[in-house]
Coordinates of C-alpha atoms in Angstrom, one line a residue:
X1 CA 15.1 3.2 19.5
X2 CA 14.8 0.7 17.2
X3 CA 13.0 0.5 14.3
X4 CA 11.1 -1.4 11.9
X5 CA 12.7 -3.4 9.1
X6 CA 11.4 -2.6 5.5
X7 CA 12.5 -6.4 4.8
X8 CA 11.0 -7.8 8.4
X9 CA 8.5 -10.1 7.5
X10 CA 5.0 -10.5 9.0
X11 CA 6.1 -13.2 11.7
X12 CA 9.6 -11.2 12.7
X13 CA 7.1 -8.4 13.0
X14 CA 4.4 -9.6 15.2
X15 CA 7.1 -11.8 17.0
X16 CA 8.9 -8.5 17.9
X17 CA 5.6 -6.7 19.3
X18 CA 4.7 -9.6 20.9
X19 CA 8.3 -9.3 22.6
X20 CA 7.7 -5.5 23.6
X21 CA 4.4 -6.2 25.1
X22 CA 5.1 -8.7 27.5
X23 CA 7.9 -6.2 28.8
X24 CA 4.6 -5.0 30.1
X25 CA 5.5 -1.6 29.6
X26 CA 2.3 -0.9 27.3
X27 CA 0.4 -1.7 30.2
X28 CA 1.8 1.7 32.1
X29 CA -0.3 4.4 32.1
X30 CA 1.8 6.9 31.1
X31 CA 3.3 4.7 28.1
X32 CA -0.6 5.3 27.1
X33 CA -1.3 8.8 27.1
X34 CA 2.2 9.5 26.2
X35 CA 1.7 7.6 22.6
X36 CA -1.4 9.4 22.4
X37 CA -0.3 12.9 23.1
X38 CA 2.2 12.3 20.0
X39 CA -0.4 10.7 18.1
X40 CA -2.4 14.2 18.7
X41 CA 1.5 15.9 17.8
X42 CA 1.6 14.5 14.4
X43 CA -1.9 15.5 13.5
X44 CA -1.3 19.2 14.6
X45 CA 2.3 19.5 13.4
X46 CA 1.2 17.5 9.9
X47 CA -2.3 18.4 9.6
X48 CA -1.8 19.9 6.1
X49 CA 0.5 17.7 4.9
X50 CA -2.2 14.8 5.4
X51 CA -5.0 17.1 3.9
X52 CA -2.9 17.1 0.8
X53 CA -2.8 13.7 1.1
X54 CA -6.7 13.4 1.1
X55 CA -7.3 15.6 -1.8
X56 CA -5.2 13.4 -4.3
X57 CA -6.2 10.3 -2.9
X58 CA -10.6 11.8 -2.8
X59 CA -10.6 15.3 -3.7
X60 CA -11.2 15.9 -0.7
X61 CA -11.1 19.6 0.7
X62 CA -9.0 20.5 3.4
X63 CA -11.9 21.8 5.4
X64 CA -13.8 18.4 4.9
X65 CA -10.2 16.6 5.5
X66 CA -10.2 18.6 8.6
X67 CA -13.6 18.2 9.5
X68 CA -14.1 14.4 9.3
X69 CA -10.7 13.1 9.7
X70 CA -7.5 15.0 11.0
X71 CA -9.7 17.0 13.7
X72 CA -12.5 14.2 14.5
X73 CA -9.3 11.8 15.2
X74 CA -7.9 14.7 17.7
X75 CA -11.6 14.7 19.5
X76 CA -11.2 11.2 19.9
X77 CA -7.6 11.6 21.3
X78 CA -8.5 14.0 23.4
X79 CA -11.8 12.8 24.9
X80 CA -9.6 9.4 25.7
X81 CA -6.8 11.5 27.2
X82 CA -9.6 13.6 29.4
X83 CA -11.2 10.3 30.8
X84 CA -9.0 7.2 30.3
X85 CA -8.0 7.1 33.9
X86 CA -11.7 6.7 34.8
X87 CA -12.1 4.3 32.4
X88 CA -9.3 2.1 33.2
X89 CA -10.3 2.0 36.8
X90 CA -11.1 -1.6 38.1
X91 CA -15.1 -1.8 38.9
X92 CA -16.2 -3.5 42.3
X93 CA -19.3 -6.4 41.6
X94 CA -21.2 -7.7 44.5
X95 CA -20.4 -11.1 45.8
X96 CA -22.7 -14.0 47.3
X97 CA -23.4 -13.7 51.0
X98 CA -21.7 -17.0 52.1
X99 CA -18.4 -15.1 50.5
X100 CA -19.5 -12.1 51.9
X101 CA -19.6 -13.2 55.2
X102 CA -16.1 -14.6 55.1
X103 CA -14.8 -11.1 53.7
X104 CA -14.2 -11.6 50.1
X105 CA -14.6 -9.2 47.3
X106 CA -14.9 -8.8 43.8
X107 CA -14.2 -6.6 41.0
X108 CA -13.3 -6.5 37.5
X109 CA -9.9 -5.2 35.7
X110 CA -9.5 -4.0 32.1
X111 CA -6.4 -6.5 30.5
X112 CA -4.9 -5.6 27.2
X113 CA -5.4 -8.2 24.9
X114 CA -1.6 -8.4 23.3
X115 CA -0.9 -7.6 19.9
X116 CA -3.8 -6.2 17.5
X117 CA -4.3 -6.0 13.8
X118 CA -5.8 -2.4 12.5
X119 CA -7.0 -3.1 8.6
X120 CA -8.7 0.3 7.4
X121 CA -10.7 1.4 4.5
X122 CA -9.9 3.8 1.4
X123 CA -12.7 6.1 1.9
X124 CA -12.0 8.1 4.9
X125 CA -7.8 6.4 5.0
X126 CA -6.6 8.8 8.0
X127 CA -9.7 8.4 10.8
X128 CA -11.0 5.2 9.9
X129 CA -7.0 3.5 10.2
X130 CA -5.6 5.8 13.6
X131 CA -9.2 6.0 15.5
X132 CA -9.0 2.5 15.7
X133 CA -5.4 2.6 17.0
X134 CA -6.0 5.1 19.3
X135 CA -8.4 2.7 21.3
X136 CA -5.8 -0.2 20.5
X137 CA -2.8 2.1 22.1
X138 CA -5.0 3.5 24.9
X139 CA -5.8 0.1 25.9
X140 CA -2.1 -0.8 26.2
X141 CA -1.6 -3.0 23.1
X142 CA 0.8 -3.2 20.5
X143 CA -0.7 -2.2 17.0
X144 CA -0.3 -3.1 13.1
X145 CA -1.8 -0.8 11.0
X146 CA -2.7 -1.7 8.0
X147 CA -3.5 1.7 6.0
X148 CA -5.7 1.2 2.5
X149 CA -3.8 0.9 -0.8
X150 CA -6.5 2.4 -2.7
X151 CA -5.9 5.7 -0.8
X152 CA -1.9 5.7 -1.8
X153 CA -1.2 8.7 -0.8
X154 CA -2.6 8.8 3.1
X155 CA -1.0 5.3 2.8
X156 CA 2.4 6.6 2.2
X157 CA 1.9 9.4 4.3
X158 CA 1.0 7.3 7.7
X159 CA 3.2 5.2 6.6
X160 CA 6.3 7.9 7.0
X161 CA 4.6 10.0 9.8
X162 CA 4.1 7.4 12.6
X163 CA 7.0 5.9 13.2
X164 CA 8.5 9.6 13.5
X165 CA 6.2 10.0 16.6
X166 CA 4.7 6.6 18.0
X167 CA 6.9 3.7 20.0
X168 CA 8.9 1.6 17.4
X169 CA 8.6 -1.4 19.0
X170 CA 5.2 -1.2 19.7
X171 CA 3.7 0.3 16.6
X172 CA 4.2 -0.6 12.8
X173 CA 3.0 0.5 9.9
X174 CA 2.6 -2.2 6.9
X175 CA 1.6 -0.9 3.3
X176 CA 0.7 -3.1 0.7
X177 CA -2.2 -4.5 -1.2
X178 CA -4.1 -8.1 -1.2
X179 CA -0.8 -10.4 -0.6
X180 CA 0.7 -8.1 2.0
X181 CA -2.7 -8.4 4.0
X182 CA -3.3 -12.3 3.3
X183 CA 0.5 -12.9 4.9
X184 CA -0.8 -10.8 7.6
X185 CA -3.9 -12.5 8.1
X186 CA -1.9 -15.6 8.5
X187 CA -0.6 -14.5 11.8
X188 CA -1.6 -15.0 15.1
X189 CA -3.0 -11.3 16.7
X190 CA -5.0 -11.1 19.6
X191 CA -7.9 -9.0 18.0
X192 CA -8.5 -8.0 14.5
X193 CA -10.1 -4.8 13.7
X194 CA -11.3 -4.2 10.1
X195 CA -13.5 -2.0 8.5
X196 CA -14.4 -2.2 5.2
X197 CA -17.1 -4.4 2.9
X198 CA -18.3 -7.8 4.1
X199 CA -16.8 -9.8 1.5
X200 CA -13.2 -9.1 2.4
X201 CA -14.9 -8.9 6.3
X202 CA -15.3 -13.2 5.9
X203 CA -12.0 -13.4 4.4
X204 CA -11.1 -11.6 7.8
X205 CA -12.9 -13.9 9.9
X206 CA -12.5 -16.6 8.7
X207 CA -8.4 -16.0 9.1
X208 CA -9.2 -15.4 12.5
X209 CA -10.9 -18.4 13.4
X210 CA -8.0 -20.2 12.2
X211 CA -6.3 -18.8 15.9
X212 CA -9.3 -17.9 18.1
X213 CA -8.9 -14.7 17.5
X214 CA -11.8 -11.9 18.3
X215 CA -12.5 -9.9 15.6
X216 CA -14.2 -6.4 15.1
X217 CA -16.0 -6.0 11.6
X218 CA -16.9 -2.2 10.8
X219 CA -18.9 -3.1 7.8
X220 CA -21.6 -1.1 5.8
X221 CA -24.9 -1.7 4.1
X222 CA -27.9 -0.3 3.0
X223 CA -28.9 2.5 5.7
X224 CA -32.3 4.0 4.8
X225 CA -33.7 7.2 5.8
X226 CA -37.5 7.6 6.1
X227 CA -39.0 10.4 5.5
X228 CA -42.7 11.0 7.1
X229 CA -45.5 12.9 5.7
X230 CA -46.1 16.4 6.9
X231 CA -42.0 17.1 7.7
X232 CA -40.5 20.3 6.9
X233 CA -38.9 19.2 3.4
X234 CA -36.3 22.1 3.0
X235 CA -35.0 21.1 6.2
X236 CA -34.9 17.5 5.1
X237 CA -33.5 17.9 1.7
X238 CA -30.7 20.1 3.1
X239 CA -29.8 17.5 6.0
X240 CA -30.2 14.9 3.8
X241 CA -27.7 16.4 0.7
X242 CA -25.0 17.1 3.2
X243 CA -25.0 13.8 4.7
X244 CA -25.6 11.8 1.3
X245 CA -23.0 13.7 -0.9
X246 CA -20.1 14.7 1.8
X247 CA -17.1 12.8 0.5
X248 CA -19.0 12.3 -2.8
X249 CA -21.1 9.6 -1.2
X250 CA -18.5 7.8 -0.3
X251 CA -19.4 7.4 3.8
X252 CA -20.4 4.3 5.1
X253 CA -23.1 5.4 7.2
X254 CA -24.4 7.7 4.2
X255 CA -28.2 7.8 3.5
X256 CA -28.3 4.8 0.9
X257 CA -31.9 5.9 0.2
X258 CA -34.9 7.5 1.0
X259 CA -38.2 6.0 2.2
X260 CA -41.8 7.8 1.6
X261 CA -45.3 8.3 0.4
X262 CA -45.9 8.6 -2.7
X263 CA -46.9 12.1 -2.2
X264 CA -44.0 13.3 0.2
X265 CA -41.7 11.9 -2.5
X266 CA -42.7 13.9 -5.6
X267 CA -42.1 17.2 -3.1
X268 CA -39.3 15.9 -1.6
X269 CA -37.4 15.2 -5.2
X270 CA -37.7 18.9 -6.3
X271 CA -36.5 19.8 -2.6
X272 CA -33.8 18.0 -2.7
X273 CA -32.7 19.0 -6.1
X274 CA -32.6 22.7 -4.6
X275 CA -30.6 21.4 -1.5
X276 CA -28.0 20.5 -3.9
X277 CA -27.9 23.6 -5.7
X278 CA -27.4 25.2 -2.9
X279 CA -24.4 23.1 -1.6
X280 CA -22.3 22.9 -4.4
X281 CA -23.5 25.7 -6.5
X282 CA -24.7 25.1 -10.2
X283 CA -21.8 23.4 -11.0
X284 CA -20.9 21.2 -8.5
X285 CA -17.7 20.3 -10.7
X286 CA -16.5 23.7 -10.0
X287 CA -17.3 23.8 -6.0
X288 CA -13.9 23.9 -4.3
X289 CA -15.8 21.4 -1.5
X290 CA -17.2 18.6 -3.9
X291 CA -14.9 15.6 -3.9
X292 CA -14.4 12.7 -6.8
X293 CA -14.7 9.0 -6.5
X294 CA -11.5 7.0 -5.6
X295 CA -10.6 4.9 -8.6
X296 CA -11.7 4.0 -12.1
X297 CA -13.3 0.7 -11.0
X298 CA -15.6 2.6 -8.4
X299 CA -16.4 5.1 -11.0
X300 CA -17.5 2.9 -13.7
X301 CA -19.7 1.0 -11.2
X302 CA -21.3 4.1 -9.9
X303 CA -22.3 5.1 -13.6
X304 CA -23.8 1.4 -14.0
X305 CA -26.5 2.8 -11.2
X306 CA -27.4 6.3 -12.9
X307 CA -30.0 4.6 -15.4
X308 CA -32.2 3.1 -12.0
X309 CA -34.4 5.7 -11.9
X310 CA -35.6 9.8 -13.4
X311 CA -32.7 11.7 -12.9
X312 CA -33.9 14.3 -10.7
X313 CA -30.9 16.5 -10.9
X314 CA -27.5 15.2 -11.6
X315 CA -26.3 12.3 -13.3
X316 CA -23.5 14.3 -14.9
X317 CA -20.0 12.1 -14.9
X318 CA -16.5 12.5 -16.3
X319 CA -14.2 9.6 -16.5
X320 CA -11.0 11.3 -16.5
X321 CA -11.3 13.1 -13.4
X322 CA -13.2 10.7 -11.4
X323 CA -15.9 13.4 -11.4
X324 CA -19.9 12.1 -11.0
X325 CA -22.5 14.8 -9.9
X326 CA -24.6 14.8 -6.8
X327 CA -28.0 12.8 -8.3
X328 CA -31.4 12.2 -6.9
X329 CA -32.9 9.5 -8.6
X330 CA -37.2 9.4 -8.1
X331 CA -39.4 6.5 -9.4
X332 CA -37.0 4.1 -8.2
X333 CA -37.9 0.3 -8.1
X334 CA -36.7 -1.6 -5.3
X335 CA -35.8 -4.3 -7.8
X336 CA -33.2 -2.0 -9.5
X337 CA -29.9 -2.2 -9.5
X338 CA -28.9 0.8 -7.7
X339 CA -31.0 -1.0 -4.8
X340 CA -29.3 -4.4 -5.2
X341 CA -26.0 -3.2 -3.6
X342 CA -24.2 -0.6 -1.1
X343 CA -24.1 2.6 -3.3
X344 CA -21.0 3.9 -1.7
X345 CA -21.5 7.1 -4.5
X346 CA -23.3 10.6 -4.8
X347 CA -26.5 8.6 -5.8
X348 CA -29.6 9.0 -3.8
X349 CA -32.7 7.1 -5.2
X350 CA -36.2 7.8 -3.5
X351 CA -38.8 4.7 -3.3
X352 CA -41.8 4.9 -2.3
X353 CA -44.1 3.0 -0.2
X354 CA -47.9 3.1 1.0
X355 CA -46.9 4.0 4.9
X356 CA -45.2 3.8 8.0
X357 CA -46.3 -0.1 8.0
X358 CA -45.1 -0.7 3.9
X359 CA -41.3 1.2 5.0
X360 CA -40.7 -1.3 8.2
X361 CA -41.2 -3.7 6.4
X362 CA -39.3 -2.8 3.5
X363 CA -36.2 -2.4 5.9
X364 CA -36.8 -5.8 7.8
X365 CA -36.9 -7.7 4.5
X366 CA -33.3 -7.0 3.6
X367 CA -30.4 -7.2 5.6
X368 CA -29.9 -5.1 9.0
X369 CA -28.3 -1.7 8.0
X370 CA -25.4 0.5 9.7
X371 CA -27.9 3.2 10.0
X372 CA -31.0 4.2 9.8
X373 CA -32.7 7.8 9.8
X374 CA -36.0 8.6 10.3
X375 CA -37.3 12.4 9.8
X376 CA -40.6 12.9 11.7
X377 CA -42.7 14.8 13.8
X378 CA -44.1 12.1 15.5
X379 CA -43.0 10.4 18.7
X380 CA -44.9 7.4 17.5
X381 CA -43.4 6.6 14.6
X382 CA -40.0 7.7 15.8
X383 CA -40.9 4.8 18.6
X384 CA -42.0 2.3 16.0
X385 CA -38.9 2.4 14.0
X386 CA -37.0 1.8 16.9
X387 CA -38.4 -1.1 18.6
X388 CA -39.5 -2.8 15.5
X389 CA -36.5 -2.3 13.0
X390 CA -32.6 -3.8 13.8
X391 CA -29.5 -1.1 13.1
X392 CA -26.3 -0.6 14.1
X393 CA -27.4 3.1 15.2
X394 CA -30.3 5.4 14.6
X395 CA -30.1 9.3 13.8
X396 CA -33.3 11.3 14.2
X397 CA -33.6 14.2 12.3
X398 CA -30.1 14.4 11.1
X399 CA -27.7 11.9 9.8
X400 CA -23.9 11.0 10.4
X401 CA -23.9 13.1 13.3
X402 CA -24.1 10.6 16.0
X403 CA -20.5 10.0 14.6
X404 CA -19.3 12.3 16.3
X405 CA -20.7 11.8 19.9
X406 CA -17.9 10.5 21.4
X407 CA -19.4 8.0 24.1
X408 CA -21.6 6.9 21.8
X409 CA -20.6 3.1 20.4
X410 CA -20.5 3.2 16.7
X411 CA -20.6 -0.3 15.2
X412 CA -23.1 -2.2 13.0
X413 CA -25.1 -5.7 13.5
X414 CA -26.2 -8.9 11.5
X415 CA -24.6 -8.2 7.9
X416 CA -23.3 -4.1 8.8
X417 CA -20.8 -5.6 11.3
X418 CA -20.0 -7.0 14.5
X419 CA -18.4 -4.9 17.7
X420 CA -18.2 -1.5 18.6
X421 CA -16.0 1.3 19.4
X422 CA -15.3 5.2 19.9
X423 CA -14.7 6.6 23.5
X424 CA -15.1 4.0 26.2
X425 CA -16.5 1.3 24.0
X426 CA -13.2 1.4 22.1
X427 CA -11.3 0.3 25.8
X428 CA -13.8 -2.6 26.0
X429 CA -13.2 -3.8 22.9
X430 CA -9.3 -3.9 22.9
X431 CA -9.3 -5.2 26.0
X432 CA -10.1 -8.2 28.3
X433 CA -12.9 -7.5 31.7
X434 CA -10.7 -10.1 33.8
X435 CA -13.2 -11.3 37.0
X436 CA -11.4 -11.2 40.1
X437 CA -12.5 -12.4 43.4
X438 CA -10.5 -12.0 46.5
X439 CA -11.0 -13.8 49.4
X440 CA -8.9 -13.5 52.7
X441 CA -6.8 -16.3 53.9
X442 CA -7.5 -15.9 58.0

């Protein structure tokens, strides 16, 4: 079979795809599951190898590696194995009476759209780059991953592992940094997938438009999590800590920060200092499940937000090893810095508002978030934040889980990103709903 040139340049590349795809044998079903059942191969058979991986690249453990990449990714697989044949099945739509009368029908098929472009992120390297793809190959396209540079090692890793187990002709891996992505960007695909932060996302689209080419922006933003008056605050705190500091912080739809009263907040601070004492021990340095922050430039900018508020507990940072503490941050002012941008670290600053009224409007005067979360009692104010706030999801009562429900679509809106996938929504978005109408000659 052949394989991929380390000299082929970006056209050669996508030319040569673009070559195996109109052989039309992506299209075949089995072609399909049978790249995704080695997909699933090389996350079994190299599980470890890419957990190792993690850990140098984030310090991640290899139960969180586990966890939230190598094992979500083989849910994924496996839901889409279970239920693709459903999915793919062409849907009848009701036609006119006129054409009804003279016997014609309608119904829609699922195209694949050609040759697709996967660009992932450094934070979680492994599911955020082959999720993607598994939608892209279960659809019956050709794929170009792009894996993150700032995450080397998963890069290198991928990069070595795939073409051992996926279609050479149909799948390539391309490493690289900023100039290896721009001479991508200048060619012609037939969707773009990214996910990442929205300044490199309009370098993206705007590359696109330059073709026509659909895009998919997995973006992030500030999600907020409001916290009602009268909750159980143990439970809160611990939910909260485990969402807010898995992966050190780094996690796109992390808690950015926490809305409440006044009151709720002063109670909820010392809560959650106990939550993280309980997670990661007194010395979350030490705690074999703690991660560190991916480069230099991250962790200098992360140490820029510490003075925003009164350290509640953390705050603790060491340079050399990437290491910053998990830090609650109280009398927080939403002028602050660590409110003026994504945190994107183990910081979690609490502001405080007069009400239910005060926190909708709080999150409706700044830009639409990935996520928001909303800890209550109340079907009311669960009710209000849903009809009168915009998000790319909602989690009640627990956050980042509805990650992992499969046919749920996962993707943001206005400035968190545009298009969705996971499950079936990942088939509709690497694909084309072609209309067909069919009506008899005699």
């Amino acid at each position: 079979m052949p394989t991929q040139s380390p000299v082929e340049s970006p056209a050669d590349l996508v030319a040569r795809l673009r070559a195996t795809f109109r052989t039309g044998r992506t299209k075949d079903l089995d072609w399909r599951t049978g790249q995704l059942t080695r997909l699933r191969a090389l996350l079994t058979e190299h599980g470890d190898e890419l957990a190792e991986a993690l850990h140098a690249d984030l310090g991640k453990s290899r139960t969180e590696s586990y966890r939230t990449e190598i094992d979500f990714t083989i849910r994924e697989i496996d839901h889409t194995l279970e239920h693709l044949a459903d999915w793919l099945r062409p849907e009848p739509a009701p036609v006119p009476a006129q054409l009804a009368a003279a016997g014609a029908t309608a119904h829609t098929v699922l195209d694949p759209l050609g040759v697709v472009l996967v660009i992932a992120p450094w934070n979680y390297p492994a599911q955020l780059l082959l999720a993607p793809v598994v939608g892209a190959l279960a659809s019956g396209n050709c794929v170009v991953a792009k894996p993150s540079e700032l995450a080397a090692a998963t890069s290198a890793a991928v990069a070595r592992l795939l073409p051992r187990y996926l279609d050479t002709d149909a799948v390539a891996v391309v490493e690289g940094a900023v100039p290896e992505t721009t001479a991508l960007l200048e060619q012609r695909f037939d969707h773009i997938f990214y996910t990442g932060n929205g300044t490199v996302g309009r370098i993206v689209m705007a590359a696109a438009a330059r073709h026509l080419t659909p895009v998919t922006l997995e973006l992030g933003g500030k999600s907020p999590a409001f916290v009602d008056r009268d909750t159980d605050l143990k439970t809160v705190a611990a939910r909260l800590a485990s969402g807010k500091f898995l992966n050190a912080g780094q996690t796109c739809v992390a808690p950015d920060y926490v809305l409440t009263d006044p009151e709720t907040g002063a109670a909820l601070a010392d809560a959650l200092a106990g939550a993280v004492e309980s997670l990661f021990g007194s010395d979350p340095a030490t705690h074999a499940e703690y991660g560190r922050i991916v480069n230099a430039r991250h962790f200098d900018r992360l140490v820029g937000l510490l003075d925003s508020g009164r350290t509640v507990t953390g705050g603790v940072h060491d340079r050399e090893t990437r290491y910053i503490a998990p830090t609650v941050l109280a009398d927080v002012s939403p002028d602050s810095p660590v409110m003026g941008e994504e945190i994107f670290g183990p910081i979690l600053p609490i502001v405080t508002v007069d009400g239910l009224d005060a926190a909708i409007d709080f999150v409706n005067d700044r830009d639409k978030p990935l996520a928001l979360y909303a800890f209550t009692g109340s079907d009311a104010v669960r009710d209000r934040l849903l009809a009168e706030t915009s998000s790319g999801g909602v989690g009640l009562g627990l956050p980042l889980a509805h990650l992992t429900v499969s046919d749920l679509p996962f993707g943001g809106v206005g400035e968190s990103g545009m298009g969705s996938y996971h499950g079936p929504y990942s088939i509709e978005t690497f694909s084309h709903r072609k209309a067909v109408l069919d009506t008899p000659l005699g």
